[in-house]
mmCIF file with all atom_site columns, C-alpha atoms and ligand atoms in Angstrom:
data_model
loop_
_atom_site.group_PDB
_atom_site.id
_atom_site.type_symbol
_atom_site.label_atom_id
_atom_site.label_alt_id
_atom_site.label_comp_id
_atom_site.label_asym_id
_atom_site.label_entity_id
_atom_site.label_seq_id
_atom_site.pdbx_PDB_ins_code
_atom_site.Cartn_x
_atom_site.Cartn_y
_atom_site.Cartn_z
_atom_site.occupancy
_atom_site.B_iso_or_equiv
_atom_site.pdbx_formal_charge
_atom_site.auth_seq_id
_atom_site.auth_comp_id
_atom_site.auth_asym_id
_atom_site.auth_atom_id
_atom_site.pdbx_PDB_model_num
ATOM   1   C CA  . UNK A 1 1   ? -0.738  6.421   -25.815 1.00 45.00 ? 1   UNK A CA  1
ATOM   2   C CA  . UNK A 1 2   ? 2.077   8.716   -27.148 1.00 47.00 ? 2   UNK A CA  1
ATOM   3   C CA  . UNK A 1 3   ? 0.497   12.500  -26.984 1.00 67.00 ? 3   UNK A CA  1
ATOM   4   C CA  . UNK A 1 4   ? -1.364  12.005  -23.471 1.00 81.00 ? 4   UNK A CA  1
ATOM   5   C CA  . UNK A 1 5   ? -3.736  14.497  -23.049 1.00 80.00 ? 5   UNK A CA  1
ATOM   6   C CA  . UNK A 1 6   ? -3.780  18.263  -21.747 1.00 83.00 ? 6   UNK A CA  1
ATOM   7   C CA  . UNK A 1 7   ? -7.260  19.499  -22.322 1.00 92.00 ? 7   UNK A CA  1
ATOM   8   C CA  . UNK A 1 8   ? -8.840  18.929  -19.711 1.00 93.00 ? 8   UNK A CA  1
ATOM   9   C CA  . UNK A 1 9   ? -12.121 18.326  -23.061 1.00 96.00 ? 9   UNK A CA  1
ATOM   10  C CA  . UNK A 1 10  ? -10.584 16.410  -24.751 1.00 94.00 ? 10  UNK A CA  1
ATOM   11  C CA  . UNK A 1 11  ? -9.435  13.787  -21.743 1.00 95.00 ? 11  UNK A CA  1
ATOM   12  C CA  . UNK A 1 12  ? -12.255 14.319  -20.864 1.00 96.00 ? 12  UNK A CA  1
ATOM   13  C CA  . UNK A 1 13  ? -14.106 12.926  -23.780 1.00 94.00 ? 13  UNK A CA  1
ATOM   14  C CA  . UNK A 1 14  ? -11.180 10.905  -24.765 1.00 92.00 ? 14  UNK A CA  1
ATOM   15  C CA  . UNK A 1 15  ? -10.038 8.257   -21.845 1.00 94.00 ? 15  UNK A CA  1
ATOM   16  C CA  . UNK A 1 16  ? -11.172 4.843   -22.414 1.00 93.00 ? 16  UNK A CA  1
ATOM   17  C CA  . UNK A 1 17  ? -10.345 1.854   -20.676 1.00 94.00 ? 17  UNK A CA  1
ATOM   18  C CA  . UNK A 1 18  ? -6.839  -0.072  -20.492 1.00 94.00 ? 18  UNK A CA  1
ATOM   19  C CA  . UNK A 1 19  ? -6.950  -3.791  -19.595 1.00 94.00 ? 19  UNK A CA  1
ATOM   20  C CA  . UNK A 1 20  ? -3.659  -4.116  -21.363 1.00 94.00 ? 20  UNK A CA  1
ATOM   21  C CA  . UNK A 1 21  ? -0.133  -2.799  -19.561 1.00 96.00 ? 21  UNK A CA  1
ATOM   22  C CA  . UNK A 1 22  ? 3.731   -2.958  -19.716 1.00 96.00 ? 22  UNK A CA  1
ATOM   23  C CA  . UNK A 1 23  ? 5.042   -4.793  -17.320 1.00 96.00 ? 23  UNK A CA  1
ATOM   24  C CA  . UNK A 1 24  ? 7.160   -2.247  -16.192 1.00 97.00 ? 24  UNK A CA  1
ATOM   25  C CA  . UNK A 1 25  ? 5.962   -0.971  -12.051 1.00 97.00 ? 25  UNK A CA  1
ATOM   26  C CA  . UNK A 1 26  ? 3.848   2.705   -12.200 1.00 98.00 ? 26  UNK A CA  1
ATOM   27  C CA  . UNK A 1 27  ? 6.953   5.208   -11.185 1.00 98.00 ? 27  UNK A CA  1
ATOM   28  C CA  . UNK A 1 28  ? 6.220   6.734   -7.675  1.00 98.00 ? 28  UNK A CA  1
ATOM   29  C CA  . UNK A 1 29  ? 5.982   10.262  -8.631  1.00 98.00 ? 29  UNK A CA  1
ATOM   30  C CA  . UNK A 1 30  ? 2.683   8.630   -11.267 1.00 98.00 ? 30  UNK A CA  1
ATOM   31  C CA  . UNK A 1 31  ? 1.365   6.765   -7.963  1.00 98.00 ? 31  UNK A CA  1
ATOM   32  C CA  . UNK A 1 32  ? 2.348   9.846   -6.374  1.00 98.00 ? 32  UNK A CA  1
ATOM   33  C CA  . UNK A 1 33  ? 0.314   12.243  -8.720  1.00 98.00 ? 33  UNK A CA  1
ATOM   34  C CA  . UNK A 1 34  ? -2.627  9.451   -8.966  1.00 98.00 ? 34  UNK A CA  1
ATOM   35  C CA  . UNK A 1 35  ? -3.209  9.549   -5.696  1.00 98.00 ? 35  UNK A CA  1
ATOM   36  C CA  . UNK A 1 36  ? -2.909  12.916  -5.016  1.00 98.00 ? 36  UNK A CA  1
ATOM   37  C CA  . UNK A 1 37  ? -5.906  13.271  -7.448  1.00 98.00 ? 37  UNK A CA  1
ATOM   38  C CA  . UNK A 1 38  ? -7.640  11.337  -5.197  1.00 98.00 ? 38  UNK A CA  1
ATOM   39  C CA  . UNK A 1 39  ? -7.504  13.160  -2.527  1.00 98.00 ? 39  UNK A CA  1
ATOM   40  C CA  . UNK A 1 40  ? -8.289  16.668  -3.666  1.00 98.00 ? 40  UNK A CA  1
ATOM   41  C CA  . UNK A 1 41  ? -12.038 14.849  -4.635  1.00 98.00 ? 41  UNK A CA  1
ATOM   42  C CA  . UNK A 1 42  ? -14.594 16.216  -3.438  1.00 98.00 ? 42  UNK A CA  1
ATOM   43  C CA  . UNK A 1 43  ? -17.080 14.729  -1.130  1.00 98.00 ? 43  UNK A CA  1
ATOM   44  C CA  . UNK A 1 44  ? -20.794 15.126  0.331   1.00 97.00 ? 44  UNK A CA  1
ATOM   45  C CA  . UNK A 1 45  ? -20.576 17.389  3.299   1.00 97.00 ? 45  UNK A CA  1
ATOM   46  C CA  . UNK A 1 46  ? -16.943 17.317  2.385   1.00 98.00 ? 46  UNK A CA  1
ATOM   47  C CA  . UNK A 1 47  ? -16.859 14.366  4.251   1.00 98.00 ? 47  UNK A CA  1
ATOM   48  C CA  . UNK A 1 48  ? -13.715 12.449  2.146   1.00 98.00 ? 48  UNK A CA  1
ATOM   49  C CA  . UNK A 1 49  ? -15.597 8.878   3.773   1.00 98.00 ? 49  UNK A CA  1
ATOM   50  C CA  . UNK A 1 50  ? -13.199 6.989   1.739   1.00 98.00 ? 50  UNK A CA  1
ATOM   51  C CA  . UNK A 1 51  ? -9.746  4.340   1.987   1.00 98.00 ? 51  UNK A CA  1
ATOM   52  C CA  . UNK A 1 52  ? -7.656  3.928   -1.035  1.00 98.00 ? 52  UNK A CA  1
ATOM   53  C CA  . UNK A 1 53  ? -6.169  0.957   -0.179  1.00 98.00 ? 53  UNK A CA  1
ATOM   54  C CA  . UNK A 1 54  ? -3.310  -0.432  -2.417  1.00 98.00 ? 54  UNK A CA  1
ATOM   55  C CA  . UNK A 1 55  ? -3.173  -3.434  -3.314  1.00 97.00 ? 55  UNK A CA  1
ATOM   56  C CA  . UNK A 1 56  ? 1.096   -3.961  -3.634  1.00 95.00 ? 56  UNK A CA  1
ATOM   57  C CA  . UNK A 1 57  ? 0.745   -8.111  -3.894  1.00 94.00 ? 57  UNK A CA  1
ATOM   58  C CA  . UNK A 1 58  ? 0.268   -10.970 -6.420  1.00 96.00 ? 58  UNK A CA  1
ATOM   59  C CA  . UNK A 1 59  ? -1.143  -13.292 -4.777  1.00 97.00 ? 59  UNK A CA  1
ATOM   60  C CA  . UNK A 1 60  ? -3.480  -10.613 -3.032  1.00 97.00 ? 60  UNK A CA  1
ATOM   61  C CA  . UNK A 1 61  ? -4.354  -9.771  -6.433  1.00 98.00 ? 61  UNK A CA  1
ATOM   62  C CA  . UNK A 1 62  ? -5.182  -12.509 -7.385  1.00 98.00 ? 62  UNK A CA  1
ATOM   63  C CA  . UNK A 1 63  ? -7.476  -13.322 -4.352  1.00 98.00 ? 63  UNK A CA  1
ATOM   64  C CA  . UNK A 1 64  ? -9.037  -9.643  -5.646  1.00 98.00 ? 64  UNK A CA  1
ATOM   65  C CA  . UNK A 1 65  ? -9.346  -10.965 -9.166  1.00 98.00 ? 65  UNK A CA  1
ATOM   66  C CA  . UNK A 1 66  ? -11.178 -13.967 -7.907  1.00 98.00 ? 66  UNK A CA  1
ATOM   67  C CA  . UNK A 1 67  ? -14.567 -11.659 -6.062  1.00 98.00 ? 67  UNK A CA  1
ATOM   68  C CA  . UNK A 1 68  ? -14.962 -10.289 -10.466 1.00 98.00 ? 68  UNK A CA  1
ATOM   69  C CA  . UNK A 1 69  ? -16.285 -11.891 -13.222 1.00 98.00 ? 69  UNK A CA  1
ATOM   70  C CA  . UNK A 1 70  ? -14.274 -9.682  -15.799 1.00 97.00 ? 70  UNK A CA  1
ATOM   71  C CA  . UNK A 1 71  ? -11.410 -9.665  -13.487 1.00 97.00 ? 71  UNK A CA  1
ATOM   72  C CA  . UNK A 1 72  ? -8.695  -9.982  -15.369 1.00 97.00 ? 72  UNK A CA  1
ATOM   73  C CA  . UNK A 1 73  ? -6.554  -6.603  -15.170 1.00 97.00 ? 73  UNK A CA  1
ATOM   74  C CA  . UNK A 1 74  ? -7.352  -6.715  -11.622 1.00 98.00 ? 74  UNK A CA  1
ATOM   75  C CA  . UNK A 1 75  ? -4.535  -9.906  -12.218 1.00 97.00 ? 75  UNK A CA  1
ATOM   76  C CA  . UNK A 1 76  ? -2.046  -7.634  -14.499 1.00 97.00 ? 76  UNK A CA  1
ATOM   77  C CA  . UNK A 1 77  ? -2.666  -4.319  -13.078 1.00 98.00 ? 77  UNK A CA  1
ATOM   78  C CA  . UNK A 1 78  ? 1.072   -2.959  -12.343 1.00 98.00 ? 78  UNK A CA  1
ATOM   79  C CA  . UNK A 1 79  ? -0.843  -0.295  -9.859  1.00 98.00 ? 79  UNK A CA  1
ATOM   80  C CA  . UNK A 1 80  ? -3.889  -1.543  -7.553  1.00 98.00 ? 80  UNK A CA  1
ATOM   81  C CA  . UNK A 1 81  ? -6.377  0.612   -5.740  1.00 98.00 ? 81  UNK A CA  1
ATOM   82  C CA  . UNK A 1 82  ? -9.800  0.030   -4.532  1.00 98.00 ? 82  UNK A CA  1
ATOM   83  C CA  . UNK A 1 83  ? -11.516 3.007   -3.324  1.00 98.00 ? 83  UNK A CA  1
ATOM   84  C CA  . UNK A 1 84  ? -13.550 1.989   -0.285  1.00 98.00 ? 84  UNK A CA  1
ATOM   85  C CA  . UNK A 1 85  ? -16.970 3.618   0.903   1.00 98.00 ? 85  UNK A CA  1
ATOM   86  C CA  . UNK A 1 86  ? -16.099 3.865   4.751   1.00 98.00 ? 86  UNK A CA  1
ATOM   87  C CA  . UNK A 1 87  ? -18.759 3.858   7.466   1.00 98.00 ? 87  UNK A CA  1
ATOM   88  C CA  . UNK A 1 88  ? -21.140 7.211   6.110   1.00 96.00 ? 88  UNK A CA  1
ATOM   89  C CA  . UNK A 1 89  ? -19.764 7.734   2.660   1.00 98.00 ? 89  UNK A CA  1
ATOM   90  C CA  . UNK A 1 90  ? -21.530 7.846   -0.767  1.00 98.00 ? 90  UNK A CA  1
ATOM   91  C CA  . UNK A 1 91  ? -21.101 5.280   -3.616  1.00 97.00 ? 91  UNK A CA  1
ATOM   92  C CA  . UNK A 1 92  ? -21.241 9.454   -5.379  1.00 98.00 ? 92  UNK A CA  1
ATOM   93  C CA  . UNK A 1 93  ? -18.171 10.379  -4.124  1.00 98.00 ? 93  UNK A CA  1
ATOM   94  C CA  . UNK A 1 94  ? -16.427 7.150   -4.554  1.00 98.00 ? 94  UNK A CA  1
ATOM   95  C CA  . UNK A 1 95  ? -17.500 7.544   -8.438  1.00 98.00 ? 95  UNK A CA  1
ATOM   96  C CA  . UNK A 1 96  ? -16.199 10.834  -8.468  1.00 98.00 ? 96  UNK A CA  1
ATOM   97  C CA  . UNK A 1 97  ? -12.313 10.141  -6.241  1.00 98.00 ? 97  UNK A CA  1
ATOM   98  C CA  . UNK A 1 98  ? -12.547 7.779   -8.913  1.00 98.00 ? 98  UNK A CA  1
ATOM   99  C CA  . UNK A 1 99  ? -13.060 9.479   -12.509 1.00 98.00 ? 99  UNK A CA  1
ATOM   100 C CA  . UNK A 1 100 ? -10.164 11.629  -11.050 1.00 98.00 ? 100 UNK A CA  1
ATOM   101 C CA  . UNK A 1 101 ? -7.635  9.047   -10.494 1.00 98.00 ? 101 UNK A CA  1
ATOM   102 C CA  . UNK A 1 102 ? -8.010  7.759   -14.383 1.00 98.00 ? 102 UNK A CA  1
ATOM   103 C CA  . UNK A 1 103 ? -8.139  11.052  -15.562 1.00 98.00 ? 103 UNK A CA  1
ATOM   104 C CA  . UNK A 1 104 ? -4.934  12.224  -13.279 1.00 98.00 ? 104 UNK A CA  1
ATOM   105 C CA  . UNK A 1 105 ? -3.251  9.184   -14.747 1.00 98.00 ? 105 UNK A CA  1
ATOM   106 C CA  . UNK A 1 106 ? -4.472  8.862   -18.201 1.00 97.00 ? 106 UNK A CA  1
ATOM   107 C CA  . UNK A 1 107 ? -3.206  12.675  -18.023 1.00 96.00 ? 107 UNK A CA  1
ATOM   108 C CA  . UNK A 1 108 ? 0.571   11.334  -17.367 1.00 97.00 ? 108 UNK A CA  1
ATOM   109 C CA  . UNK A 1 109 ? 0.577   8.315   -19.779 1.00 96.00 ? 109 UNK A CA  1
ATOM   110 C CA  . UNK A 1 110 ? -1.202  6.257   -16.923 1.00 97.00 ? 110 UNK A CA  1
ATOM   111 C CA  . UNK A 1 111 ? -3.588  3.457   -18.056 1.00 96.00 ? 111 UNK A CA  1
ATOM   112 C CA  . UNK A 1 112 ? -7.010  2.799   -15.680 1.00 97.00 ? 112 UNK A CA  1
ATOM   113 C CA  . UNK A 1 113 ? -9.713  0.055   -15.664 1.00 97.00 ? 113 UNK A CA  1
ATOM   114 C CA  . UNK A 1 114 ? -11.739 0.022   -12.847 1.00 98.00 ? 114 UNK A CA  1
ATOM   115 C CA  . UNK A 1 115 ? -13.209 -3.730  -12.568 1.00 98.00 ? 115 UNK A CA  1
ATOM   116 C CA  . UNK A 1 116 ? -16.452 -5.104  -10.748 1.00 98.00 ? 116 UNK A CA  1
ATOM   117 C CA  . UNK A 1 117 ? -16.448 -6.873  -7.068  1.00 98.00 ? 117 UNK A CA  1
ATOM   118 C CA  . UNK A 1 118 ? -19.234 -8.367  -8.394  1.00 98.00 ? 118 UNK A CA  1
ATOM   119 C CA  . UNK A 1 119 ? -18.614 -10.563 -4.775  1.00 98.00 ? 119 UNK A CA  1
ATOM   120 C CA  . UNK A 1 120 ? -18.469 -8.115  -2.416  1.00 97.00 ? 120 UNK A CA  1
ATOM   121 C CA  . UNK A 1 121 ? -18.027 -10.065 1.202   1.00 98.00 ? 121 UNK A CA  1
ATOM   122 C CA  . UNK A 1 122 ? -15.810 -11.787 -0.822  1.00 98.00 ? 122 UNK A CA  1
ATOM   123 C CA  . UNK A 1 123 ? -13.397 -9.085  -1.042  1.00 98.00 ? 123 UNK A CA  1
ATOM   124 C CA  . UNK A 1 124 ? -14.354 -7.476  2.719   1.00 98.00 ? 124 UNK A CA  1
ATOM   125 C CA  . UNK A 1 125 ? -12.738 -11.030 3.687   1.00 98.00 ? 125 UNK A CA  1
ATOM   126 C CA  . UNK A 1 126 ? -9.528  -10.798 0.700   1.00 98.00 ? 126 UNK A CA  1
ATOM   127 C CA  . UNK A 1 127 ? -9.753  -6.909  2.350   1.00 98.00 ? 127 UNK A CA  1
ATOM   128 C CA  . UNK A 1 128 ? -9.957  -7.454  6.151   1.00 98.00 ? 128 UNK A CA  1
ATOM   129 C CA  . UNK A 1 129 ? -12.518 -4.910  5.561   1.00 98.00 ? 129 UNK A CA  1
ATOM   130 C CA  . UNK A 1 130 ? -13.398 -3.526  9.077   1.00 98.00 ? 130 UNK A CA  1
ATOM   131 C CA  . UNK A 1 131 ? -18.081 -3.578  9.555   1.00 97.00 ? 131 UNK A CA  1
ATOM   132 C CA  . UNK A 1 132 ? -19.540 -0.652  6.707   1.00 98.00 ? 132 UNK A CA  1
ATOM   133 C CA  . UNK A 1 133 ? -16.597 -0.956  5.735   1.00 98.00 ? 133 UNK A CA  1
ATOM   134 C CA  . UNK A 1 134 ? -17.347 -1.048  1.561   1.00 98.00 ? 134 UNK A CA  1
ATOM   135 C CA  . UNK A 1 135 ? -15.618 -2.203  -1.372  1.00 98.00 ? 135 UNK A CA  1
ATOM   136 C CA  . UNK A 1 136 ? -17.512 -2.631  -5.419  1.00 98.00 ? 136 UNK A CA  1
ATOM   137 C CA  . UNK A 1 137 ? -15.258 -1.263  -7.395  1.00 98.00 ? 137 UNK A CA  1
ATOM   138 C CA  . UNK A 1 138 ? -10.898 -2.009  -7.645  1.00 98.00 ? 138 UNK A CA  1
ATOM   139 C CA  . UNK A 1 139 ? -9.210  0.288   -10.205 1.00 98.00 ? 139 UNK A CA  1
ATOM   140 C CA  . UNK A 1 140 ? -6.500  -1.336  -12.531 1.00 98.00 ? 140 UNK A CA  1
ATOM   141 C CA  . UNK A 1 141 ? -2.891  0.719   -13.741 1.00 98.00 ? 141 UNK A CA  1
ATOM   142 C CA  . UNK A 1 142 ? -0.652  0.881   -15.905 1.00 98.00 ? 142 UNK A CA  1
ATOM   143 C CA  . UNK A 1 143 ? 1.311   2.165   -19.115 1.00 97.00 ? 143 UNK A CA  1
ATOM   144 C CA  . UNK A 1 144 ? -0.535  0.750   -21.851 1.00 96.00 ? 144 UNK A CA  1
ATOM   145 C CA  . UNK A 1 145 ? 1.379   -1.344  -23.896 1.00 92.00 ? 145 UNK A CA  1
ATOM   146 C CA  . UNK A 1 146 ? 0.670   -2.052  -27.653 1.00 79.00 ? 146 UNK A CA  1
ATOM   147 C CA  . UNK A 1 147 ? -2.394  -4.463  -27.793 1.00 78.00 ? 147 UNK A CA  1
ATOM   148 C CA  . UNK A 1 148 ? -4.324  -1.836  -25.803 1.00 71.00 ? 148 UNK A CA  1
ATOM   149 C CA  . UNK A 1 149 ? -2.977  1.502   -27.671 1.00 70.00 ? 149 UNK A CA  1
ATOM   150 C CA  . UNK A 1 150 ? -4.647  -0.633  -30.407 1.00 73.00 ? 150 UNK A CA  1
ATOM   151 C CA  . UNK A 1 151 ? -8.452  -1.232  -29.101 1.00 71.00 ? 151 UNK A CA  1
ATOM   152 C CA  . UNK A 1 152 ? -8.497  1.848   -27.876 1.00 64.00 ? 152 UNK A CA  1
ATOM   153 C CA  . UNK A 1 153 ? -8.096  2.732   -31.787 1.00 64.00 ? 153 UNK A CA  1
ATOM   154 C CA  . UNK A 1 154 ? -10.747 0.770   -32.763 1.00 70.00 ? 154 UNK A CA  1
ATOM   155 C CA  . UNK A 1 155 ? -12.610 1.757   -30.088 1.00 63.00 ? 155 UNK A CA  1
ATOM   156 C CA  . UNK A 1 156 ? -12.567 5.050   -30.900 1.00 59.00 ? 156 UNK A CA  1
ATOM   157 C CA  . UNK A 1 157 ? -13.488 4.090   -34.533 1.00 61.00 ? 157 UNK A CA  1
ATOM   158 C CA  . UNK A 1 158 ? -16.218 1.783   -33.428 1.00 59.00 ? 158 UNK A CA  1
ATOM   159 C CA  . UNK A 1 159 ? -17.612 5.537   -31.683 1.00 56.00 ? 159 UNK A CA  1
ATOM   160 C CA  . UNK A 1 160 ? -18.360 3.872   -28.302 1.00 87.00 ? 160 UNK A CA  1
ATOM   161 C CA  . UNK A 1 161 ? -21.032 6.216   -26.976 1.00 93.00 ? 161 UNK A CA  1
ATOM   162 C CA  . UNK A 1 162 ? -24.558 7.081   -27.386 1.00 94.00 ? 162 UNK A CA  1
ATOM   163 C CA  . UNK A 1 163 ? -26.228 9.274   -28.995 1.00 95.00 ? 163 UNK A CA  1
ATOM   164 C CA  . UNK A 1 164 ? -27.381 12.607  -26.730 1.00 96.00 ? 164 UNK A CA  1
ATOM   165 C CA  . UNK A 1 165 ? -30.702 12.226  -28.620 1.00 96.00 ? 165 UNK A CA  1
ATOM   166 C CA  . UNK A 1 166 ? -30.996 9.247   -27.010 1.00 96.00 ? 166 UNK A CA  1
ATOM   167 C CA  . UNK A 1 167 ? -28.999 10.545  -23.841 1.00 97.00 ? 167 UNK A CA  1
ATOM   168 C CA  . UNK A 1 168 ? -31.363 13.741  -22.767 1.00 97.00 ? 168 UNK A CA  1
ATOM   169 C CA  . UNK A 1 169 ? -35.361 14.499  -20.764 1.00 97.00 ? 169 UNK A CA  1
ATOM   170 C CA  . UNK A 1 170 ? -36.230 17.304  -21.160 1.00 98.00 ? 170 UNK A CA  1
ATOM   171 C CA  . UNK A 1 171 ? -38.964 18.666  -17.842 1.00 97.00 ? 171 UNK A CA  1
ATOM   172 C CA  . UNK A 1 172 ? -40.279 14.965  -17.220 1.00 98.00 ? 172 UNK A CA  1
ATOM   173 C CA  . UNK A 1 173 ? -39.804 11.388  -17.501 1.00 96.00 ? 173 UNK A CA  1
HETATM 174 C C1  . FMN B 2 .   ? -18.261 1.380   -12.597 1.00 66.79 ? 5   FMN B C1  1
HETATM 175 C C2  . FMN B 2 .   ? -18.560 0.022   -14.062 1.00 66.79 ? 5   FMN B C2  1
HETATM 176 C C3  . FMN B 2 .   ? -17.662 -0.647  -13.816 1.00 66.79 ? 5   FMN B C3  1
HETATM 177 C C4  . FMN B 2 .   ? -16.700 -2.001  -14.428 1.00 66.79 ? 5   FMN B C4  1
HETATM 178 N N1  . FMN B 2 .   ? -16.022 -2.971  -14.298 1.00 66.79 ? 5   FMN B N1  1
HETATM 179 C C5  . FMN B 2 .   ? -15.883 -3.838  -15.001 1.00 66.79 ? 5   FMN B C5  1
HETATM 180 C C6  . FMN B 2 .   ? -15.139 -4.848  -15.717 1.00 66.79 ? 5   FMN B C6  1
HETATM 181 O O1  . FMN B 2 .   ? -15.317 -5.976  -13.736 1.00 66.79 ? 5   FMN B O1  1
HETATM 182 N N2  . FMN B 2 .   ? -13.925 -5.175  -15.557 1.00 66.79 ? 5   FMN B N2  1
HETATM 183 C C7  . FMN B 2 .   ? -13.921 -5.211  -16.971 1.00 66.79 ? 5   FMN B C7  1
HETATM 184 O O2  . FMN B 2 .   ? -13.208 -5.840  -17.955 1.00 66.79 ? 5   FMN B O2  1
HETATM 185 N N3  . FMN B 2 .   ? -13.926 -4.037  -17.596 1.00 66.79 ? 5   FMN B N3  1
HETATM 186 C C8  . FMN B 2 .   ? -15.052 -2.798  -16.603 1.00 66.79 ? 5   FMN B C8  1
HETATM 187 N N4  . FMN B 2 .   ? -14.784 -2.038  -17.084 1.00 66.79 ? 5   FMN B N4  1
HETATM 188 C C9  . FMN B 2 .   ? -15.174 -0.846  -17.645 1.00 66.79 ? 5   FMN B C9  1
HETATM 189 C C10 . FMN B 2 .   ? -16.126 -0.845  -19.114 1.00 66.79 ? 5   FMN B C10 1
HETATM 190 O O3  . FMN B 2 .   ? -16.481 -2.310  -19.690 1.00 66.79 ? 5   FMN B O3  1
HETATM 191 C C11 . FMN B 2 .   ? -15.724 0.357   -19.414 1.00 66.79 ? 5   FMN B C11 1
HETATM 192 O O4  . FMN B 2 .   ? -15.351 1.413   -19.028 1.00 66.79 ? 5   FMN B O4  1
HETATM 193 C C12 . FMN B 2 .   ? -16.709 0.348   -21.253 1.00 66.79 ? 5   FMN B C12 1
HETATM 194 O O5  . FMN B 2 .   ? -17.117 -0.447  -21.843 1.00 66.79 ? 5   FMN B O5  1
HETATM 195 C C13 . FMN B 2 .   ? -16.401 1.416   -21.534 1.00 66.79 ? 5   FMN B C13 1
HETATM 196 O O6  . FMN B 2 .   ? -15.262 0.942   -22.248 1.00 66.79 ? 5   FMN B O6  1
HETATM 197 P P1  . FMN B 2 .   ? -14.579 3.601   -23.264 1.00 66.79 ? 5   FMN B P1  1
HETATM 198 O O7  . FMN B 2 .   ? -14.806 3.521   -21.881 1.00 66.79 ? 5   FMN B O7  1
HETATM 199 O O8  . FMN B 2 .   ? -12.627 2.631   -23.156 1.00 66.79 ? 5   FMN B O8  1
HETATM 200 O O9  . FMN B 2 .   ? -14.847 2.894   -24.181 1.00 66.79 ? 5   FMN B O9  1
HETATM 201 C C14 . FMN B 2 .   ? -16.138 -0.903  -15.532 1.00 66.79 ? 5   FMN B C14 1
HETATM 202 C C15 . FMN B 2 .   ? -16.779 0.550   -16.318 1.00 66.79 ? 5   FMN B C15 1
HETATM 203 C C16 . FMN B 2 .   ? -16.613 0.747   -14.686 1.00 66.79 ? 5   FMN B C16 1
HETATM 204 C C17 . FMN B 2 .   ? -17.307 2.691   -14.222 1.00 66.79 ? 5   FMN B C17 1
#
């Protein structure tokens, strides 16, 4: 990813997952910007019922990877953020937080991939979550490597999304 998206609409349409990262950690100012984008996300009743759990330990990344089925990016991530849904929180809000963090990352040249923690009990145990706290997804970040850039180009040339005609329903299903 050489040119970062600056126009918000182009950034939204251009966001693709990145699963392969360069070795260097995500710079502190980029980490701060990503977390700040999460912090300013709107939520139901402005409840902000979330916590941003940052996993910095390689062994902890490995343990978490065992909680998912397609979870190699959890091992490879240079920054790993688990948006935890705290009591009274909504999964919808967690989705918004995640997308905002990933868009903010892309704007700074940081690639990202959401990864599903299919075994939620496993994730709760690894992360030592208190009761009524949930972690279903983890967000992997890192500067894209060359292979990631090739994959992105291939995904774009394949189209990659259903046509709007297949998605729009008017008035009633
Ligand atoms: C809710 C959600 C869960 C996902 N879980 C995984 C996952 O477990 N492992 C993975 O490699 N990618 C995961 N992805 C990434 C998707 O596979 C990816 O967004 C999709 O294939 C479209 O890719 P593109 O946005 O690059 O076009 C997930 C994405 C979302 C939105």
